[in-house]
Coordinates of C-alpha atoms in Angstrom, one line a residue:
Chain A
X1 CA -7.0 8.4 -22.0
X2 CA -6.9 3.9 -21.3
X3 CA -5.7 2.5 -18.4
X4 CA -2.1 1.8 -19.3
X5 CA -1.8 5.2 -20.7
X6 CA -2.6 6.7 -17.6
X7 CA 0.4 4.6 -16.4
X8 CA 2.8 4.9 -18.5
X9 CA 2.3 9.1 -19.5
X10 CA 5.5 11.2 -19.0
X11 CA 7.6 8.5 -19.5
X12 CA 10.7 10.9 -21.1
X13 CA 12.4 13.8 -20.6
X14 CA 10.6 16.7 -21.3
X15 CA 12.5 20.4 -22.8
X16 CA 11.9 23.3 -21.2
X17 CA 10.8 25.0 -23.8
X18 CA 7.3 23.4 -24.6
X19 CA 6.0 24.3 -28.6
X20 CA 2.6 24.7 -29.0
X21 CA 0.3 24.8 -32.4
X22 CA -1.3 27.3 -33.7
X23 CA -5.3 27.0 -32.7
X24 CA -4.2 24.4 -29.8
X25 CA -6.4 25.1 -27.7
X26 CA -4.9 25.2 -23.6
X27 CA -5.3 25.3 -20.1
X28 CA -2.7 27.3 -18.5
X29 CA -2.3 29.3 -14.7
X30 CA -1.5 33.1 -15.6
X31 CA 1.5 33.4 -14.6
X32 CA 1.8 37.3 -14.1
X33 CA 2.1 40.5 -15.7
X34 CA 5.1 41.9 -18.0
X35 CA 6.6 44.7 -16.5
X36 CA 7.7 46.0 -19.6
X37 CA 5.1 45.0 -22.1
X38 CA 2.3 45.1 -20.0
X39 CA 0.7 42.1 -21.2
X40 CA -0.2 39.4 -19.5
X41 CA 1.9 36.3 -19.5
X42 CA 1.4 32.5 -18.9
X43 CA 4.9 31.0 -18.4
X44 CA 5.3 27.6 -19.4
X45 CA 8.7 26.0 -18.7
X46 CA 10.6 28.5 -20.2
X47 CA 7.7 29.5 -22.9
X48 CA 6.4 32.6 -22.4
X49 CA 2.8 32.6 -23.8
X50 CA 1.9 36.7 -23.9
X51 CA -2.1 37.2 -23.9
X52 CA -4.0 39.5 -26.4
X53 CA -6.5 40.0 -23.8
X54 CA -7.9 39.7 -20.1
X55 CA -7.6 41.5 -17.3
X56 CA -4.9 41.9 -14.7
X57 CA -6.9 40.1 -11.8
X58 CA -6.3 36.8 -13.6
X59 CA -2.8 36.0 -13.0
X60 CA -2.3 33.4 -10.8
X61 CA -6.0 31.6 -12.0
X62 CA -6.1 28.8 -14.1
X63 CA -7.6 29.6 -17.6
X64 CA -8.4 28.3 -20.8
X65 CA -7.0 30.0 -23.9
X66 CA -6.3 29.2 -27.8
X67 CA -2.8 30.1 -29.5
X68 CA -3.3 32.4 -31.9
X69 CA 1.0 32.2 -33.2
X70 CA 3.9 30.8 -32.0
X71 CA 7.3 31.2 -32.4
X72 CA 9.8 28.1 -32.2
X73 CA 13.3 29.7 -32.4
X74 CA 12.0 32.5 -29.9
X75 CA 10.0 30.0 -27.4
X76 CA 7.4 32.7 -27.3
X77 CA 4.0 32.6 -28.2
X78 CA 0.4 34.9 -28.5
X79 CA -3.0 33.5 -27.0
X80 CA -6.1 34.7 -26.6
X81 CA -8.4 34.2 -22.9
X82 CA -10.9 32.3 -23.5
X83 CA -12.6 31.4 -20.2
X84 CA -11.4 31.8 -16.7
X85 CA -11.7 28.2 -14.8
X86 CA -10.6 28.5 -11.4
X87 CA -8.3 29.9 -9.3
X88 CA -4.7 28.9 -8.5
X89 CA -4.4 26.6 -4.9
X90 CA -3.9 28.7 -2.0
Chain B
X1 CA -12.5 41.2 -7.7
X2 CA -14.3 42.1 -11.3
X3 CA -15.5 40.1 -13.7
X4 CA -13.0 38.7 -15.5
X5 CA -14.8 36.4 -18.0
X6 CA -14.8 36.4 -21.7
X7 CA -17.9 35.1 -23.3
X8 CA -20.3 32.4 -21.6
X9 CA -17.2 31.5 -18.9
X10 CA -17.6 30.9 -15.0
X11 CA -17.6 34.1 -13.2
X12 CA -14.5 35.1 -10.5
X13 CA -16.4 35.5 -8.1
X14 CA -18.5 31.8 -8.2
X15 CA -15.7 30.2 -8.3
X16 CA -13.9 32.3 -4.9
X17 CA -16.6 33.5 -2.7
X18 CA -16.4 37.2 -1.1
X19 CA -13.7 39.6 -1.7
X20 CA -10.9 38.4 1.3
X21 CA -9.7 41.1 3.6
X22 CA -5.8 41.5 4.0
X23 CA -4.8 41.2 7.4
X24 CA -1.6 44.0 8.9
X25 CA 1.0 42.7 11.2
X26 CA 3.1 44.6 13.5
X27 CA 6.6 44.4 12.4
X28 CA 5.2 43.6 8.3
X29 CA 4.3 41.3 6.5
X30 CA 6.7 39.0 7.4
X31 CA 5.6 38.3 11.1
X32 CA 2.4 36.8 9.7
X33 CA 4.8 34.5 9.6
X34 CA 4.4 33.4 13.2
X35 CA 1.2 30.8 13.4
X36 CA 3.0 28.5 10.8
X37 CA 6.9 29.4 12.1
X38 CA 5.8 28.5 15.5
X39 CA 3.8 26.0 14.6
X40 CA 7.1 24.1 12.7
X41 CA 9.2 24.9 15.7
X42 CA 6.7 23.6 18.1
X43 CA 6.8 20.3 15.5
X44 CA 10.9 19.9 15.5
X45 CA 10.9 20.8 19.3
X46 CA 8.1 18.1 19.7
X47 CA 9.0 14.8 17.2
X48 CA 12.2 16.1 16.6
X49 CA 14.5 16.7 19.9
X50 CA 11.6 15.3 22.4
X51 CA 10.7 12.1 20.1
X52 CA 7.0 12.3 21.0
X53 CA 5.2 11.2 17.8
X54 CA 1.7 12.4 19.4
X55 CA -0.5 14.2 16.7
X56 CA -2.8 15.6 19.4
X57 CA 0.4 17.4 20.8
X58 CA 0.6 19.0 17.2
X59 CA -2.9 20.3 17.4
X60 CA -2.0 22.1 21.0
X61 CA 0.8 23.4 19.1
X62 CA -1.0 24.7 16.2
X63 CA -3.7 26.8 18.8
X64 CA -1.1 28.1 20.9
X65 CA 0.6 29.4 18.0
X66 CA -2.6 30.5 16.7
X67 CA -3.0 32.6 20.2
X68 CA -0.2 33.7 19.8
X69 CA 0.1 35.3 16.2
X70 CA -2.9 37.3 17.3
X71 CA -1.3 39.5 19.5
X72 CA 0.7 40.9 16.1
X73 CA -2.2 41.3 14.3
X74 CA -3.0 44.9 13.9
X75 CA -6.5 46.7 14.3
X76 CA -10.0 44.6 15.0
X77 CA -8.8 41.3 16.1
X78 CA -12.5 39.9 14.3
X79 CA -10.5 40.0 10.9
X80 CA -7.7 37.5 12.0
X81 CA -10.7 35.3 13.6
X82 CA -12.5 35.4 10.7
X83 CA -9.8 34.1 8.5
X84 CA -9.4 30.8 11.1
X85 CA -12.6 29.9 10.3
X86 CA -12.5 30.7 6.3
X87 CA -9.4 29.2 6.1
X88 CA -10.4 25.5 8.1
X89 CA -13.5 25.5 5.7
X90 CA -11.5 25.5 2.4
X91 CA -12.4 22.7 0.3
X92 CA -8.7 21.3 0.1
X93 CA -8.8 20.6 4.1
X94 CA -12.6 19.1 3.6
X95 CA -11.6 17.0 0.7
X96 CA -9.1 15.7 2.5
X97 CA -10.6 14.9 5.4
X98 CA -13.4 13.2 3.8
X99 CA -10.4 10.9 2.2
X100 CA -8.9 10.0 5.4
X101 CA -11.8 9.3 7.2
X102 CA -12.6 6.7 4.0
X103 CA -9.5 5.5 4.1
X104 CA -9.2 4.8 7.6
X105 CA -12.3 2.7 7.5
X106 CA -10.8 0.7 5.1
X107 CA -7.4 0.3 6.0
X108 CA -8.7 -0.9 9.5
X109 CA -10.8 -3.2 7.8
X110 CA -8.0 -4.5 6.2
X111 CA -6.4 -5.0 9.2
X112 CA -9.4 -6.8 10.8
X113 CA -9.4 -9.2 8.1
X114 CA -5.9 -10.6 8.2
X115 CA -4.1 -9.5 6.0
X116 CA -1.2 -9.1 7.2
X117 CA -1.2 -13.4 8.1
X118 CA -2.1 -13.7 4.5
X119 CA 1.3 -12.2 3.4
X120 CA 3.1 -14.3 6.5
X121 CA 1.5 -17.2 5.4
X122 CA 3.1 -16.3 1.2
X123 CA 5.9 -15.7 3.1
X124 CA 6.4 -19.2 4.2
X125 CA 5.4 -20.8 1.3
X126 CA 8.1 -19.0 -0.7
X127 CA 10.2 -20.4 1.7
X128 CA 13.2 -18.4 1.2
X129 CA 16.1 -18.3 3.2
X130 CA 17.9 -15.7 5.1
X131 CA 19.6 -13.8 2.7
X132 CA 16.3 -13.7 0.4
X133 CA 14.3 -12.5 3.5
X134 CA 15.2 -8.9 3.6
X135 CA 14.2 -8.5 -0.6
X136 CA 10.7 -11.2 0.5
X137 CA 10.1 -8.6 3.6
X138 CA 10.0 -5.3 1.2
X139 CA 8.0 -6.9 -1.3
X140 CA 5.4 -7.8 1.3
X141 CA 5.5 -5.0 3.0
X142 CA 5.3 -2.8 0.1
X143 CA 2.1 -5.1 -1.0
X144 CA 0.8 -4.2 2.7
X145 CA 1.4 -0.7 2.8
X146 CA -0.1 -0.2 -0.4
X147 CA -3.4 -2.0 0.9
X148 CA -3.9 -0.2 4.2
X149 CA -2.5 3.1 3.0
X150 CA -0.3 3.6 6.4
X151 CA 3.5 3.3 6.7
X152 CA 3.4 3.6 10.1
X153 CA 0.1 0.7 10.4
X154 CA 3.2 -1.7 8.2
X155 CA 6.1 -0.5 10.3
X156 CA 4.1 -2.1 13.6
X157 CA 3.0 -5.1 12.0
X158 CA 6.2 -6.2 10.3
X159 CA 8.3 -5.5 13.3
X160 CA 6.0 -7.3 15.2
X161 CA 5.8 -10.4 12.9
X162 CA 8.3 -10.5 10.3
X163 CA 11.4 -8.9 12.1
X164 CA 11.3 -12.1 14.8
X165 CA 10.8 -14.4 11.7
X166 CA 13.2 -12.7 9.9
X167 CA 16.1 -13.0 12.5
X168 CA 15.8 -17.0 13.6
X169 CA 16.2 -17.6 9.7
X170 CA 19.5 -16.1 9.6
X171 CA 18.9 -12.4 8.2
X172 CA 20.4 -9.5 8.9
X173 CA 18.4 -7.3 11.6
X174 CA 19.6 -4.1 10.1
X175 CA 19.2 -5.2 7.1
X176 CA 15.5 -6.5 7.6
X177 CA 14.8 -3.1 9.7
X178 CA 15.5 -1.1 6.8
X179 CA 13.4 -3.4 4.3
X180 CA 10.1 -3.4 6.5
X181 CA 10.9 0.9 6.8
X182 CA 11.3 0.8 2.4
X183 CA 8.0 -1.4 2.2
X184 CA 6.7 1.4 4.4
X185 CA 7.5 4.6 2.1
X186 CA 6.7 2.7 -0.9
X187 CA 3.0 1.7 0.2
X188 CA 2.5 5.3 1.4
X189 CA 3.9 6.8 -1.5
X190 CA 1.6 4.8 -3.9
X191 CA -1.3 3.4 -1.7
X192 CA -4.7 5.6 -3.0
X193 CA -5.8 5.3 0.6
X194 CA -3.0 6.7 2.1
X195 CA -2.8 9.7 3.9
X196 CA -0.1 11.4 2.1
X197 CA -0.9 10.6 -1.2
X198 CA -4.2 11.8 -0.4
X199 CA -2.7 15.7 0.7
X200 CA -0.8 15.2 -2.2
X201 CA -4.1 15.0 -4.7
X202 CA -6.0 17.5 -3.3
X203 CA -3.2 20.4 -2.2
X204 CA -2.6 20.3 -6.0
X205 CA -5.5 20.3 -7.9
X206 CA -5.2 16.3 -9.2
X207 CA -7.1 13.5 -9.1
X208 CA -6.2 10.6 -6.7
X209 CA -6.1 8.1 -9.5
X210 CA -4.5 9.9 -11.7
X211 CA -1.8 10.9 -9.3
X212 CA -1.3 6.8 -8.3
X213 CA -1.4 6.5 -11.8
X214 CA 1.3 8.9 -12.8
X215 CA 3.6 8.2 -9.8
X216 CA 4.1 4.4 -11.0
X217 CA 6.8 4.9 -13.0
X218 CA 8.9 7.1 -10.1
X219 CA 8.1 4.4 -7.7
X220 CA 8.4 1.2 -9.7
X221 CA 12.3 2.8 -10.8
X222 CA 12.6 3.1 -7.3
X223 CA 11.7 -0.2 -5.9
X224 CA 13.6 -2.2 -8.8
X225 CA 16.7 -0.6 -7.8
X226 CA 16.0 -1.1 -3.9
X227 CA 14.9 -4.6 -4.5
X228 CA 18.3 -5.5 -6.7
X229 CA 20.0 -3.4 -3.8
X230 CA 18.2 -5.9 -0.9
X231 CA 19.3 -8.8 -2.7
X232 CA 22.7 -7.9 -2.8
X233 CA 23.2 -6.4 0.6
X234 CA 21.3 -9.6 1.6
X235 CA 24.1 -12.4 0.7
X236 CA 26.8 -9.7 1.7
X237 CA 25.6 -9.0 5.1
X238 CA 25.7 -11.8 7.9
X239 CA 22.7 -12.6 9.9
X240 CA 22.5 -13.8 13.7
X241 CA 22.8 -17.8 14.5
X242 CA 20.2 -18.8 16.7
X243 CA 19.1 -22.4 16.9
X244 CA 15.2 -21.9 16.9
X245 CA 12.7 -22.7 14.5
X246 CA 11.2 -19.7 12.6
X247 CA 8.3 -22.0 11.1
X248 CA 6.7 -21.8 14.3
X249 CA 6.5 -18.3 14.4
X250 CA 4.9 -18.3 10.9
X251 CA 2.9 -21.2 11.3
X252 CA 0.8 -19.4 14.8
X253 CA 0.9 -16.1 12.7
X254 CA -0.4 -17.8 9.2
X255 CA -3.5 -17.4 7.5
X256 CA -3.9 -18.1 4.3
X257 CA -7.1 -16.7 3.2
X258 CA -6.0 -12.9 4.1
X259 CA -4.5 -12.7 1.3
X260 CA -7.6 -12.5 -0.3
X261 CA -7.6 -8.9 0.4
X262 CA -5.1 -8.3 -2.0
X263 CA -8.5 -8.3 -4.5
X264 CA -9.8 -5.8 -2.0
X265 CA -6.8 -3.8 -2.5
X266 CA -7.1 -4.2 -5.4
X267 CA -11.1 -2.6 -6.3
X268 CA -9.8 0.7 -4.9
X269 CA -6.6 0.9 -7.2
X270 CA -8.3 -0.2 -10.3
X271 CA -11.6 1.8 -9.4
X272 CA -9.7 5.1 -8.3
X273 CA -7.5 4.9 -11.5
X274 CA -10.6 4.4 -13.5
X275 CA -11.3 7.8 -12.5
X276 CA -14.3 7.2 -10.3
X277 CA -14.7 9.6 -7.3
X278 CA -12.1 8.0 -4.2
X279 CA -15.0 8.0 -2.2
X280 CA -17.0 5.7 -4.1
X281 CA -13.6 3.5 -5.1
X282 CA -13.0 2.8 -1.4
X283 CA -16.5 1.9 -0.4
X284 CA -16.1 -0.4 -3.2
X285 CA -13.5 -1.8 -1.6
X286 CA -14.4 -1.8 2.1
X287 CA -17.6 -3.4 0.8
X288 CA -15.7 -6.3 -0.9
X289 CA -13.5 -6.2 2.4
X290 CA -16.6 -6.9 4.9
X291 CA -17.7 -9.3 2.8
X292 CA -14.4 -11.4 2.5
X293 CA -14.1 -11.2 6.4
X294 CA -17.4 -12.6 6.5
X295 CA -17.8 -15.3 4.3
X296 CA -14.2 -16.4 4.8
X297 CA -14.4 -16.1 8.2
X298 CA -11.6 -13.8 8.6
X299 CA -13.6 -11.7 11.0
X300 CA -16.8 -11.7 12.8
X301 CA -19.3 -8.7 11.3
X302 CA -18.7 -7.4 15.4
X303 CA -15.0 -6.8 14.3
X304 CA -16.3 -4.4 11.8
X305 CA -18.5 -3.0 14.0
X306 CA -20.1 -3.6 17.7
X307 CA -22.4 -1.3 19.7
X308 CA -21.3 -1.9 23.3
X309 CA -24.6 -2.0 24.8
X310 CA -25.3 -1.2 28.7
X311 CA -26.7 -3.9 30.4
X312 CA -29.2 -1.0 32.1
X313 CA -30.4 -0.4 28.7
X314 CA -33.8 -1.1 27.8
X315 CA -32.8 -3.3 24.3
X316 CA -30.6 -4.8 26.9
X317 CA -32.4 -8.0 26.6
X318 CA -33.0 -8.2 22.9
X319 CA -29.5 -6.7 21.5
X320 CA -27.2 -9.0 22.5
X321 CA -28.6 -11.5 20.1
X322 CA -27.8 -9.0 17.5
X323 CA -24.4 -9.6 15.4
X324 CA -23.2 -6.0 15.5
X325 CA -23.9 -5.7 19.6
X326 CA -22.9 -7.1 22.9
X327 CA -24.6 -6.4 26.7
X328 CA -22.3 -5.4 28.9
X329 CA -21.5 -4.0 32.0
X330 CA -22.0 0.2 32.3
X331 CA -19.2 1.4 32.6
X332 CA -17.8 -0.3 29.1
X333 CA -21.0 0.5 26.7
X334 CA -19.7 2.0 23.2
X335 CA -19.2 1.3 19.7
X336 CA -16.1 -0.5 18.4
X337 CA -14.9 -2.0 15.5
X338 CA -12.9 -1.4 12.3
X339 CA -15.1 1.2 10.8
X340 CA -15.4 3.0 14.3
X341 CA -11.9 2.8 15.1
X342 CA -10.1 3.4 11.1
X343 CA -12.5 6.3 11.2
X344 CA -11.5 7.7 14.9
X345 CA -7.5 7.3 14.5
X346 CA -7.7 9.8 11.9
X347 CA -9.7 12.7 14.3
X348 CA -6.3 14.3 15.3
X349 CA -5.1 14.3 12.1
X350 CA -8.0 16.0 10.5
X351 CA -8.2 18.9 13.5
X352 CA -4.5 19.3 12.2
X353 CA -5.1 20.0 9.0
X354 CA -8.0 22.3 9.7
X355 CA -5.8 24.3 12.1
X356 CA -3.0 24.2 9.5
X357 CA -4.7 25.2 6.6
X358 CA -5.7 28.3 9.2
X359 CA -3.0 29.2 10.0
X360 CA -1.5 29.4 6.0
X361 CA -4.7 31.4 5.3
X362 CA -3.3 34.2 8.1
X363 CA -0.1 33.4 6.2
X364 CA -1.9 34.3 3.2
X365 CA -3.5 37.5 4.0
X366 CA -1.1 38.5 6.1
X367 CA 1.2 38.8 3.0
X368 CA 3.9 36.7 4.5
X369 CA 3.0 33.6 2.4
X370 CA 3.8 36.5 -0.5
X371 CA 7.0 37.4 0.7
X372 CA 8.7 33.9 1.4
X373 CA 7.3 32.8 -2.5
X374 CA 8.8 36.3 -3.9
X375 CA 11.9 35.8 -2.8
X376 CA 12.3 32.0 -3.5
X377 CA 11.2 32.8 -6.7
X378 CA 13.3 35.5 -7.6
X379 CA 16.6 33.6 -5.6
X380 CA 16.5 30.0 -6.3
X381 CA 13.7 28.9 -8.1
X382 CA 14.9 31.2 -11.2
X383 CA 14.0 28.8 -14.3
X384 CA 11.6 25.0 -14.1
X385 CA 14.2 22.9 -13.6
X386 CA 15.7 24.8 -10.4
X387 CA 12.0 25.3 -9.7
X388 CA 11.5 21.4 -9.6
X389 CA 15.1 21.1 -7.7
X390 CA 14.1 23.5 -4.7
X391 CA 10.5 21.9 -4.8
X392 CA 12.4 18.1 -4.0
X393 CA 14.7 19.4 -1.6
X394 CA 12.4 21.9 -0.1
X395 CA 10.1 18.7 0.3
X396 CA 12.8 16.7 2.0
X397 CA 14.0 19.8 4.0
X398 CA 10.9 20.0 5.7
X399 CA 10.5 16.7 6.5
X400 CA 13.4 15.8 8.0
X401 CA 12.6 18.6 10.2
X402 CA 9.0 17.8 10.7
X403 CA 9.1 14.0 11.8
X404 CA 5.1 13.5 11.4
X405 CA 5.4 13.5 7.2
X406 CA 1.6 14.3 6.6
X407 CA 1.8 17.4 9.0
X408 CA 5.2 18.6 7.1
X409 CA 3.4 18.1 3.8
X410 CA 0.5 19.9 4.6
X411 CA 2.7 22.9 5.5
X412 CA 5.6 22.7 2.3
X413 CA 2.1 21.9 0.3
X414 CA 1.4 25.6 -0.5
X415 CA 4.4 27.0 -2.2
X416 CA 4.9 23.1 -4.0
X417 CA 1.4 24.0 -5.8
X418 CA 2.4 28.3 -6.1
X419 CA 6.1 27.8 -7.3
X420 CA 5.0 25.1 -9.7
X421 CA 2.1 26.9 -11.1
X422 CA 4.6 29.9 -11.8
X423 CA 6.5 27.5 -14.8
X424 CA 2.6 25.2 -15.4
X425 CA 4.2 22.1 -13.9
X426 CA 1.4 19.6 -14.4
X427 CA -0.4 18.7 -10.8
X428 CA 0.1 15.6 -11.6
X429 CA 4.0 15.9 -11.6
X430 CA 3.6 18.6 -8.6
X431 CA 1.8 16.1 -6.3
X432 CA 4.2 13.4 -6.9
X433 CA 7.5 15.6 -6.1
X434 CA 5.7 16.6 -3.2
X435 CA 4.6 13.4 -1.8
X436 CA 8.1 11.2 -2.6
X437 CA 9.9 12.9 -0.6
X438 CA 7.2 13.3 2.3
X439 CA 7.0 9.5 2.2
X440 CA 11.0 8.9 1.8
X441 CA 12.4 11.3 4.6
X442 CA 9.7 9.9 6.7
X443 CA 11.2 6.6 7.2
X444 CA 14.6 7.6 6.9
X445 CA 16.5 9.8 9.8
X446 CA 16.9 8.2 13.2
X447 CA 14.1 11.3 14.8
X448 CA 11.5 10.1 11.7
X449 CA 7.6 9.3 12.9
X450 CA 7.9 6.0 10.6
X451 CA 11.3 4.7 12.3
X452 CA 10.5 5.6 16.0
X453 CA 7.1 3.5 15.6
X454 CA 8.8 0.2 14.2
X455 CA 12.1 0.7 16.8
X456 CA 8.9 1.1 19.6
X457 CA 7.4 -2.4 17.9
X458 CA 10.9 -4.2 18.4
X459 CA 11.9 -2.9 22.3
X460 CA 8.9 -4.9 22.8
X461 CA 10.0 -8.0 21.7
X462 CA 12.1 -9.5 24.1
X463 CA 8.8 -9.4 26.4
X464 CA 7.6 -11.8 23.6
X465 CA 9.9 -14.6 22.8
X466 CA 12.1 -15.8 25.4
X467 CA 14.9 -16.0 22.3
X468 CA 14.8 -12.5 21.6
X469 CA 17.6 -10.7 23.3
X470 CA 18.1 -6.7 23.6
X471 CA 20.9 -6.9 21.6
X472 CA 19.0 -8.1 18.6
X473 CA 17.4 -4.8 18.6
X474 CA 18.2 -2.7 15.9
X475 CA 18.4 1.5 16.8
X476 CA 17.4 4.3 14.4
X477 CA 20.6 5.2 14.1
X478 CA 22.1 2.1 12.3
X479 CA 19.0 1.8 10.3
X480 CA 19.0 5.3 7.9
X481 CA 21.9 4.2 5.5
X482 CA 19.7 0.8 4.5
X483 CA 16.1 2.2 3.7
X484 CA 17.1 1.4 0.1
X485 CA 13.8 2.6 -1.8
X486 CA 13.7 5.9 0.4
X487 CA 17.2 7.2 -0.7
X488 CA 16.2 5.6 -4.2
X489 CA 12.7 7.6 -4.3
X490 CA 14.8 10.3 -3.4
X491 CA 17.3 10.3 -5.7
X492 CA 14.7 9.4 -8.5
X493 CA 13.3 12.9 -8.1
X494 CA 16.0 14.8 -8.0
X495 CA 17.7 13.6 -11.3
X496 CA 14.2 13.9 -12.1
X497 CA 14.0 17.1 -11.6
X498 CA 17.3 17.8 -12.3
X499 CA 17.1 16.5 -16.3
X500 CA 13.2 16.6 -17.3
X501 CA 12.4 13.2 -16.9
X502 CA 8.5 12.6 -16.1
X503 CA 7.8 16.4 -16.6
X504 CA 4.7 17.3 -17.6
X505 CA 3.4 20.8 -18.1
X506 CA -0.5 21.8 -17.4
X507 CA -0.7 22.1 -20.9
X508 CA 0.0 18.2 -21.7
X509 CA -2.7 16.8 -19.8
X510 CA -5.8 18.1 -17.6
X511 CA -6.2 16.5 -14.3
X512 CA -10.0 15.8 -13.2
X513 CA -11.1 18.6 -11.6
X514 CA -10.6 18.5 -7.4
X515 CA -13.9 18.1 -6.6
X516 CA -13.8 14.8 -8.1
X517 CA -11.2 13.4 -7.3

């Protein structure tokens, strides 16, 4: 990232429902264990990404994941947990 | 904890250390809020009610609160005591401590080198009249604070020099004081060496250079609006008519070479934004500042570091010849200089942050933190827009109660982190929301630490200048509507939270690892 872009990044009005592409590698905090489906979920804004794998104790952790599929209309996606990077602050 | 790694990743055990032990409290998990809750109450009474801006007083408050909290813990108190140790040794506290020590040395060295004198010279050279003087003061105070990182320091320096000069030029006193406080807000928010900037970055797992670059857009929008407001109000609000020459005051305190420290300041900002470690960035800035001080005769080496060797010492016969030593009477022995004083100035705040993090750890292990967080997420922060609005208003509210803004920031930081992480709001954005509202509110309300320290300086002016009467002193209750940059910064963030302007998610870009800062 160039020096200038560090200053200019984020100069836009961001949607509450970000979209993702299949195959994309992302870093996210795992938000919760969905009570209904029993799946791990990372909520990015109002978009929900469901994990294909991973244990319950990664809730709150920052993880590396790969997007397997994404539904633009429903703002829902499926991801695979690759690596746990760190716990959340505090 | 079990191994959650899939493949060759890092194991959670390696990241977090040993399992944490929960603490049970009589009366349930909410009672674990007692240490932090009691501290906040102490801070409100001490700073808000009594008007005492003594950080060591807050240290005493936190110590008392930790002792009181212990009596509500069930079972062996060893667990409670160990939690204090665990909290104090958390990386978030250690990182802030290191950054503060470096920032303190740098800012103190810049001040020793006549940075404010350089800005006085610039104001004089620009030859602005009374109507434009508040606007010029805002710009120069903003520059000064961005260099030294402490808005409190700027409030003192500018109230002592620019305020009387502006009065003589015919500027409106209330507007002038508001402009000084606005400049303090700007620098406190943006400077990489600002204590609030450092806290905002380390508590949200973000690097300081990236945080500074990412908050530039909000700061500039608010600053442009504030500058326009000072130009407009400067024309609309009349000043006092005093038949004295401001020129003399300017000339006495003018030091054009002091402006060289703009370079020292830029060295820190540029190297930090380039991604170098903040310790390295500030060290380079410090080296440049010391070299400038010595080469351009801004301050002798003894102003940077001085050993006051007692005449009874065996080294007294030769130590006096050194540029960084002087022989003194035994009762005056010690070490001084900007490196010493700059670092020492942060000692009370360092102890305070260690104790507050310890109190937070007790609240986390006792379940109180979780209880408050659950309530917020279920009732208030129920969507990403509402979550951000809660973060903005929550930070503003805590800062309006605890008037020492760094202490308030440390207290609210865990909630900003947890609520933000729930919606995967980027660490830069979280740090920006936290710091902007901390910086802004700390200089607006009449009981704010920055306002009171500036007011205290104004009260000393009648003793310094014959023409300065007590009627010219601006009361803190008069100035709050005129801290334009503070209000605009708060407004920019409130609008940003409501509209999504500047919102970034963790998936959009990665912050550098917090260990690199």
